Amino acid sequence: LGIALIVVGLGIGWLPGPGGFLAIIGLALIAQEIPWVAKALDFIEVQIRSLLRSSRRLFLRRAI
């Protein structure tokens, strides 16, 4: 099911709507069984949070 969601999500990801989210849900399902996928998703989450935190600081500086 996880692989199917990834394939469908990547296939329709360029369309407006939930295509990209299907691939993420598929990765989350696979991560429950494969530890290196779980570690990769954790690493990506930390990087995204850091990027959002720094962009938020940049936006707040420019708003003042």
Short mmCIF file of N, CA and C in Angstrom, two decimals:
data_model
loop_
_atom_site.label_atom_id
_atom_site.label_comp_id
_atom_site.label_asym_id
_atom_site.label_seq_id
_atom_site.Cartn_x
_atom_site.Cartn_y
_atom_site.Cartn_z
N LEU A 1 0.83 -1.20 0.00
CA LEU A 1 0.00 0.00 0.00
C LEU A 1 0.88 1.26 0.00
N GLY A 2 1.96 1.22 0.78
CA GLY A 2 2.85 2.38 0.84
C GLY A 2 3.48 2.68 -0.51
N ILE A 3 3.96 1.64 -1.18
CA ILE A 3 4.58 1.84 -2.50
C ILE A 3 3.55 2.33 -3.51
N ALA A 4 2.35 1.80 -3.44
CA ALA A 4 1.29 2.23 -4.36
C ALA A 4 0.96 3.70 -4.15
N LEU A 5 0.91 4.15 -2.89
CA LEU A 5 0.63 5.55 -2.62
C LEU A 5 1.75 6.45 -3.12
N ILE A 6 2.99 5.99 -2.99
CA ILE A 6 4.11 6.77 -3.48
C ILE A 6 4.04 6.91 -5.00
N VAL A 7 3.78 5.80 -5.68
CA VAL A 7 3.72 5.83 -7.16
C VAL A 7 2.57 6.72 -7.63
N VAL A 8 1.41 6.57 -7.03
CA VAL A 8 0.25 7.39 -7.43
C VAL A 8 0.52 8.85 -7.09
N GLY A 9 1.08 9.10 -5.90
CA GLY A 9 1.38 10.48 -5.50
C GLY A 9 2.37 11.15 -6.42
N LEU A 10 3.40 10.42 -6.84
CA LEU A 10 4.37 10.99 -7.77
C LEU A 10 3.76 11.17 -9.16
N GLY A 11 2.85 10.27 -9.52
CA GLY A 11 2.22 10.37 -10.83
C GLY A 11 1.28 11.55 -10.96
N ILE A 12 0.58 11.88 -9.88
CA ILE A 12 -0.37 13.00 -9.94
C ILE A 12 0.09 14.18 -9.10
N GLY A 13 1.33 14.15 -8.63
CA GLY A 13 1.84 15.21 -7.77
C GLY A 13 1.90 16.57 -8.44
N TRP A 14 2.04 16.61 -9.73
CA TRP A 14 2.11 17.88 -10.44
C TRP A 14 0.74 18.52 -10.61
N LEU A 15 -0.33 17.77 -10.38
CA LEU A 15 -1.68 18.32 -10.46
C LEU A 15 -2.02 19.06 -9.17
N PRO A 16 -2.89 20.06 -9.25
CA PRO A 16 -3.33 20.70 -8.02
C PRO A 16 -4.13 19.70 -7.18
N GLY A 17 -3.87 19.69 -5.92
CA GLY A 17 -4.59 18.78 -5.03
C GLY A 17 -3.64 17.98 -4.17
N PRO A 18 -4.09 16.85 -3.69
CA PRO A 18 -3.34 16.10 -2.68
C PRO A 18 -2.30 15.12 -3.24
N GLY A 19 -1.83 15.29 -4.44
CA GLY A 19 -0.90 14.32 -5.03
C GLY A 19 0.37 14.13 -4.24
N GLY A 20 1.02 15.21 -3.88
CA GLY A 20 2.26 15.13 -3.12
C GLY A 20 2.06 14.56 -1.73
N PHE A 21 0.91 14.83 -1.15
CA PHE A 21 0.63 14.32 0.19
C PHE A 21 0.45 12.80 0.16
N LEU A 22 -0.03 12.27 -0.93
CA LEU A 22 -0.16 10.81 -1.04
C LEU A 22 1.20 10.14 -0.97
N ALA A 23 2.19 10.73 -1.62
CA ALA A 23 3.54 10.18 -1.59
C ALA A 23 4.10 10.25 -0.17
N ILE A 24 3.85 11.33 0.54
CA ILE A 24 4.34 11.46 1.92
C ILE A 24 3.67 10.44 2.82
N ILE A 25 2.39 10.22 2.64
CA ILE A 25 1.68 9.21 3.44
C ILE A 25 2.23 7.82 3.13
N GLY A 26 2.52 7.56 1.86
CA GLY A 26 3.13 6.28 1.49
C GLY A 26 4.48 6.08 2.14
N LEU A 27 5.30 7.13 2.16
CA LEU A 27 6.60 7.05 2.83
C LEU A 27 6.44 6.79 4.32
N ALA A 28 5.44 7.41 4.93
CA ALA A 28 5.20 7.20 6.36
C ALA A 28 4.79 5.75 6.64
N LEU A 29 4.01 5.18 5.75
CA LEU A 29 3.62 3.78 5.93
C LEU A 29 4.83 2.85 5.80
N ILE A 30 5.69 3.14 4.85
CA ILE A 30 6.89 2.32 4.66
C ILE A 30 7.85 2.50 5.84
N ALA A 31 7.91 3.72 6.38
CA ALA A 31 8.84 4.01 7.48
C ALA A 31 8.52 3.19 8.73
N GLN A 32 7.31 2.73 8.86
CA GLN A 32 6.96 1.90 10.01
C GLN A 32 7.66 0.55 9.95
N GLU A 33 8.05 0.12 8.77
CA GLU A 33 8.66 -1.19 8.60
C GLU A 33 10.16 -1.13 8.31
N ILE A 34 10.63 -0.03 7.73
CA ILE A 34 12.03 0.06 7.30
C ILE A 34 12.71 1.20 8.07
N PRO A 35 13.64 0.86 8.97
CA PRO A 35 14.25 1.88 9.83
C PRO A 35 14.99 3.00 9.10
N TRP A 36 15.69 2.70 7.99
CA TRP A 36 16.44 3.76 7.32
C TRP A 36 15.51 4.78 6.68
N VAL A 37 14.31 4.36 6.29
CA VAL A 37 13.34 5.32 5.74
C VAL A 37 12.86 6.23 6.87
N ALA A 38 12.63 5.65 8.04
CA ALA A 38 12.21 6.45 9.19
C ALA A 38 13.28 7.47 9.57
N LYS A 39 14.55 7.07 9.55
CA LYS A 39 15.64 7.99 9.87
C LYS A 39 15.73 9.10 8.83
N ALA A 40 15.54 8.75 7.58
CA ALA A 40 15.59 9.76 6.51
C ALA A 40 14.45 10.77 6.67
N LEU A 41 13.26 10.29 7.00
CA LEU A 41 12.14 11.20 7.20
C LEU A 41 12.36 12.09 8.41
N ASP A 42 12.96 11.55 9.47
CA ASP A 42 13.29 12.37 10.64
C ASP A 42 14.29 13.47 10.27
N PHE A 43 15.31 13.11 9.49
CA PHE A 43 16.31 14.09 9.06
C PHE A 43 15.65 15.19 8.22
N ILE A 44 14.79 14.80 7.30
CA ILE A 44 14.11 15.77 6.44
C ILE A 44 13.22 16.69 7.27
N GLU A 45 12.55 16.13 8.27
CA GLU A 45 11.69 16.95 9.13
C GLU A 45 12.51 18.01 9.87
N VAL A 46 13.66 17.63 10.40
CA VAL A 46 14.51 18.58 11.11
C VAL A 46 14.97 19.68 10.17
N GLN A 47 15.35 19.33 8.95
CA GLN A 47 15.81 20.33 7.98
C GLN A 47 14.69 21.29 7.60
N ILE A 48 13.49 20.76 7.41
CA ILE A 48 12.35 21.62 7.04
C ILE A 48 12.00 22.56 8.18
N ARG A 49 12.01 22.04 9.41
CA ARG A 49 11.73 22.90 10.57
C ARG A 49 12.77 24.01 10.70
N SER A 50 14.02 23.70 10.46
CA SER A 50 15.08 24.70 10.52
C SER A 50 14.88 25.76 9.44
N LEU A 51 14.55 25.33 8.25
CA LEU A 51 14.30 26.26 7.15
C LEU A 51 13.11 27.17 7.46
N LEU A 52 12.05 26.61 7.99
CA LEU A 52 10.88 27.42 8.34
C LEU A 52 11.20 28.41 9.45
N ARG A 53 11.98 27.97 10.43
CA ARG A 53 12.35 28.85 11.53
C ARG A 53 13.18 30.02 11.02
N SER A 54 14.15 29.76 10.16
CA SER A 54 14.99 30.85 9.65
C SER A 54 14.22 31.76 8.70
N SER A 55 13.31 31.21 7.92
CA SER A 55 12.51 32.06 7.03
C SER A 55 11.54 32.91 7.83
N ARG A 56 11.05 32.40 8.94
CA ARG A 56 10.15 33.17 9.80
C ARG A 56 10.91 34.35 10.40
N ARG A 57 12.16 34.10 10.84
CA ARG A 57 12.97 35.20 11.38
C ARG A 57 13.24 36.25 10.32
N LEU A 58 13.53 35.83 9.11
CA LEU A 58 13.79 36.76 8.02
C LEU A 58 12.55 37.59 7.71
N PHE A 59 11.40 36.95 7.70
CA PHE A 59 10.16 37.67 7.42
C PHE A 59 9.85 38.67 8.52
N LEU A 60 10.07 38.30 9.78
CA LEU A 60 9.78 39.21 10.88
C LEU A 60 10.73 40.42 10.86
N ARG A 61 11.98 40.23 10.46
CA ARG A 61 12.92 41.34 10.36
C ARG A 61 12.48 42.33 9.28
N ARG A 62 12.01 41.83 8.17
CA ARG A 62 11.61 42.71 7.07
C ARG A 62 10.28 43.40 7.36
N ALA A 63 9.45 42.82 8.22
CA ALA A 63 8.16 43.41 8.52
C ALA A 63 8.29 44.61 9.46
N ILE A 64 9.39 44.66 10.19
CA ILE A 64 9.56 45.75 11.16
C ILE A 64 10.04 47.00 10.49
#
